[in-house]
Amino acid sequence: MGTSDEEIDRLLGKLTPRARALLLTGATTWRTKAEPAVSLRELVMSDGPAGVRGEAWDERITSVLLPSASALAATWDEALVERLGGLLAAEARRKGVDVLLAPTLNLHRSPLGGRHFECLSEDPELTGRIGAALIRGVQAHGVAATAKHYVANDSETDRLTVDVRVGERALREVYLAPFEAAVAAGVRLVMAGYNAVNGTTMTASALLTDPLKSEWGFDGVVVSDWGAVRGTVDTARAGLDLAMPGPEGPWGEALARAVADGDVPGATVDDKARRLLRLAARLDALGGPDSHRARPTGESRGGERSAAVRASSAARDTCLSVSVDDPHGAEHLSDRALSSSRGSSRPVPTGESRGGQRSAVPASSAARGTPRRPVPTDTARGTEHPSAPAPSPTRDDRTRARVRTLARRAVAAGAVLLANRDVLPLDPERLATVAVIGAHAARTRTQGGGSAGVFPGEEVSVLDGIRAELRDRAARVVHVPGPRPDGPAPPLAPDDCTDPRTGLPGVLLRMLDAEGRERYAERRLGGRLLEPRLVPGAHTVEICARLRPRTAGSWTLGVAGFGRMSLTLDGRTLLAGDFPPRTDDPAVVHVNPPAHYATADLAVGRDALLVARRELAPGTGRATVLVAAPPAPDVGAALSEAARAAAGADAAIVVVGTTEHGESEGQDRTDLALGATQDALVRAVTAVNPRTVAVVNSGGPVELPWRERAGAVLLAWFPGQEGGAGLADVIFGRAEPGGRLPTTWPAALADAPVTRTRPDGAGRLDYDEGLHVGHRGWLRHHRTPAYWFGHGLGYTTWSYDELTVPTAARAGDDLAVRVRVRNTGVRQGREVVQVYLARPASALDRPVRWLAGYAAVRARPGETATATVRVPARALRHWSVAEHAWRTETGTWRVLAGRSAGDVPLAADLEVVPAPGE
């Protein structure tokens, strides 16, 4: 149906004031309210941005997993990101999702931010451009994107209550800028964050109206972050349009009464309802059954899918055909490259992604490259349970291959080669033995922790990728795990246990009533159960597993969750108590609850029955996690074994990284260290083999005290399901490392200009640095990082030969800058040419220089290429606090061009003249 204002107003007129108010609260956790009077169906939402989970936290419902957002920004490639957005749209349509809650447009203000992996970069220009590309890709295929979290929600500590104090100019020029770019790209929704800005919580902030709706002309829906609405009248009178989740909450009937009592103007609610109807019309969710998108039915907690959804593969292929094809033809992967990863993919039954701690299915399944998707069974009766989640529809081989190809290409495009001392790329023909070292090599961390998590059907670890690449070569691959990374015990994995009722790998989940009688039971694939099925009379969640120790000694066992919990081993109580929530942060309560531990001696060959119970109580969520870890190997012995393997190899690849508890939603980091054991591992390997490639598996900056000792340092980020395949392409020269840093990388935390993420005693977090975030702050304080914003090496070299700028530019006009570069190496390559601006004689406080634009060029050896970089007028403007308006200084400006914020060999002057009439 049409989306004209007249048609929307006609439909609005069919609804009573109460009905209009009730539309503005969710019907469930992930769905909006349907309204038959206007043929409005529910809209389904899902977390993003690395994948589309859908409505259920269920490891049996799998999703495509792309590289983390920080990795996507590292591509500096809007065309590729737009295609990846199309892939996410295809996934959303497959899962019956209308609204994807992505991208995250908050900035890397401090390297300690715990959610950096989900954000794009430290820079407002780069964040805005990459975010807009993702939005365009998603929305080109009938799925709505959501720009979040508006605004200044740049850290996790006390994020529900923190009051960010930021100056008007910095707010406009830095933190609001990416959201303005999202609105210009046509984003359908904007999510208001939990935090307050300058004394007012964002769900009640005037910023939702001005500049968002008035100045920028945003005509979509402003949705709350989940549970961020804390009052009725103040939030309803502001620019918030939709309170999620539902059906309970501060709006609903309370909002309808407030309208009836005159506390909230009816016209204000009408505008909100009008926006929701407009969104529904754009998503084909309004106006009759013929316009409804086919979707899964009964899937609020993971139900079976209808034949209509399975029939939607043609629409899915349409999304992918737009998204996957590469018109540039750069660094294509061959058929052999694709097939080499098919045999190495690792089905992931548990969805866990913590380095060194996740289990895989038997190698026979992995060799076929087919995800293991067990049919859920009712283990109480040993029969198939009709209401259990069905496996995701199987893609045909061609579509699946295209998805994997695109995801794999994204890994290489975002991988940042930080340092290379003529070690990379490795020549497979010259290798007899390759040592692959580190727990993260075999259990590569593919995604960050928190609400954005998905359950990939298959993953390729770094070890898998290297083995696949060398499978048909003479080289021998030796893997040594080294010492176990620091961190708490992981969720119980299926290769360590069996369901005591069926004997199959996994655990037995039971729901018990208050008398301890079984109300429901099923086998699950691992110990992390975030949404146990609620059934009538459910009082207690129980997870049972028969442990099969493969290592003797003192095991760490535990249970995570809130409320009254207990843990027993062979009937003996290990721990019991009442553990009330210390926070109401939904990421902690529902996704990452803390664990409580005990130890017990276990013997190889002697199974033990482990049983965790927690009572369900209001405010404690449902998440229940059974954890177990064997005794840690002796660190000295593990380091010696790693050094011996490295010394006997032609090349060593050592993989180190963070853990889920180090980078996760709901908490910031307290340091940037990888931990003493991982640093010691790299030192031990580099000491005996100069041809060592150190692969860093993290979503944000970490300290690399050994970086000068390694032959090469490759930043993998959280690379998604095809991580190992894409990284193998880079390591062996099949693809060039395409990434450039989207955030400045400190050598040590103490060097970073901005480190404070914790509010003061009054709950305030002052952004005292003003405009000087990221590389701007480093330049202002005359500090040199380990690696600058924009830094990244390829497999060739470049000279910067000439910079051409206009002699003059009018204030308010875009300008074009041309940079001529030459490929001085021996291999074809891609160079990201970056242009920065400076205003040395400014009367205002300004950064030393700031990113104004960028463009990528490709050239063969010896060829020159000219990058035409568009510098938008906004790069030259500033926000006048006195006039509350944008202004542009006239006079002489400095234009600089180079490879990073710290390497700008070309410079020229630009004269900015007043616009006509000024």
Short mmCIF file of N, CA and C in Angstrom, two decimals, residues 5 78 117 120 173 182 259 273-274 290 300 309 345 366 376 392 459 609 637 645 697 767 775 791 818 822 827 872 894:
data_model
loop_
_atom_site.label_atom_id
_atom_site.label_comp_id
_atom_site.label_asym_id
_atom_site.label_seq_id
_atom_site.Cartn_x
_atom_site.Cartn_y
_atom_site.Cartn_z
N ASP A 5 1.03 10.57 3.53
CA ASP A 5 0.52 11.06 4.81
C ASP A 5 -1.00 10.96 4.87
N GLU A 78 33.11 1.00 1.59
CA GLU A 78 31.67 1.14 1.71
C GLU A 78 30.91 0.21 0.78
N PHE A 117 34.02 -3.84 19.90
CA PHE A 117 33.85 -4.76 18.78
C PHE A 117 32.54 -4.53 18.05
N LEU A 120 32.03 0.92 15.41
CA LEU A 120 32.80 0.94 14.17
C LEU A 120 34.19 1.54 14.34
N GLU A 173 29.60 18.03 16.71
CA GLU A 173 30.63 17.74 15.72
C GLU A 173 31.15 16.31 15.79
N ALA A 182 23.48 8.74 9.32
CA ALA A 182 22.52 7.63 9.21
C ALA A 182 21.16 8.14 8.74
N VAL A 259 -2.88 10.28 28.47
CA VAL A 259 -3.50 11.03 27.37
C VAL A 259 -4.92 11.45 27.77
N ALA A 273 2.22 7.33 16.77
CA ALA A 273 1.49 6.27 16.09
C ALA A 273 1.61 6.41 14.58
N ARG A 274 1.57 7.63 14.11
CA ARG A 274 1.72 7.86 12.67
C ARG A 274 3.07 7.35 12.18
N ASP A 290 -2.51 -9.71 1.85
CA ASP A 290 -1.73 -9.92 0.64
C ASP A 290 -0.37 -9.24 0.70
N SER A 300 8.41 -16.72 18.83
CA SER A 300 8.87 -15.80 19.86
C SER A 300 9.91 -16.44 20.76
N VAL A 309 7.99 -19.68 4.68
CA VAL A 309 9.34 -19.17 4.88
C VAL A 309 10.34 -19.96 4.05
N SER A 345 35.43 -26.38 7.77
CA SER A 345 34.51 -25.67 8.63
C SER A 345 34.19 -26.52 9.85
N ALA A 366 32.96 -32.39 10.42
CA ALA A 366 33.68 -31.22 9.94
C ALA A 366 34.25 -31.47 8.56
N PRO A 376 15.91 -31.55 17.84
CA PRO A 376 15.61 -31.62 19.27
C PRO A 376 14.63 -32.74 19.57
N SER A 392 17.24 -24.57 11.09
CA SER A 392 17.05 -23.54 10.08
C SER A 392 16.92 -24.19 8.71
N GLU A 459 31.98 -22.85 11.96
CA GLU A 459 33.05 -21.87 12.08
C GLU A 459 34.34 -22.47 11.57
N LEU A 609 28.12 -37.29 37.74
CA LEU A 609 26.87 -36.61 37.43
C LEU A 609 26.87 -35.23 38.06
N ALA A 637 55.73 -25.80 31.40
CA ALA A 637 55.79 -26.92 30.47
C ALA A 637 55.12 -26.58 29.14
N ALA A 645 58.18 -26.62 19.38
CA ALA A 645 57.47 -26.73 18.11
C ALA A 645 57.87 -25.59 17.17
N ASN A 697 43.65 -11.77 18.05
CA ASN A 697 42.23 -12.09 17.95
C ASN A 697 41.47 -11.28 19.00
N TYR A 767 33.10 14.44 29.53
CA TYR A 767 33.89 14.34 28.31
C TYR A 767 34.77 15.59 28.21
N HIS A 775 42.59 9.80 17.35
CA HIS A 775 43.85 10.35 16.86
C HIS A 775 43.97 11.84 17.12
N HIS A 791 46.38 3.26 9.94
CA HIS A 791 47.55 2.47 9.59
C HIS A 791 47.16 1.07 9.15
N ARG A 818 42.66 15.65 -5.29
CA ARG A 818 43.25 14.56 -6.06
C ARG A 818 44.64 14.24 -5.51
N ARG A 822 51.86 5.95 -6.46
CA ARG A 822 52.49 4.99 -7.37
C ARG A 822 52.80 3.71 -6.61
N ARG A 827 53.84 -6.30 -6.49
CA ARG A 827 52.55 -6.99 -6.51
C ARG A 827 51.43 -5.97 -6.65
N PRO A 872 33.60 16.62 2.07
CA PRO A 872 32.29 17.26 2.20
C PRO A 872 32.38 18.58 2.95
N ARG A 894 44.74 24.00 5.67
CA ARG A 894 45.78 23.09 5.26
C ARG A 894 45.15 21.74 4.93
#
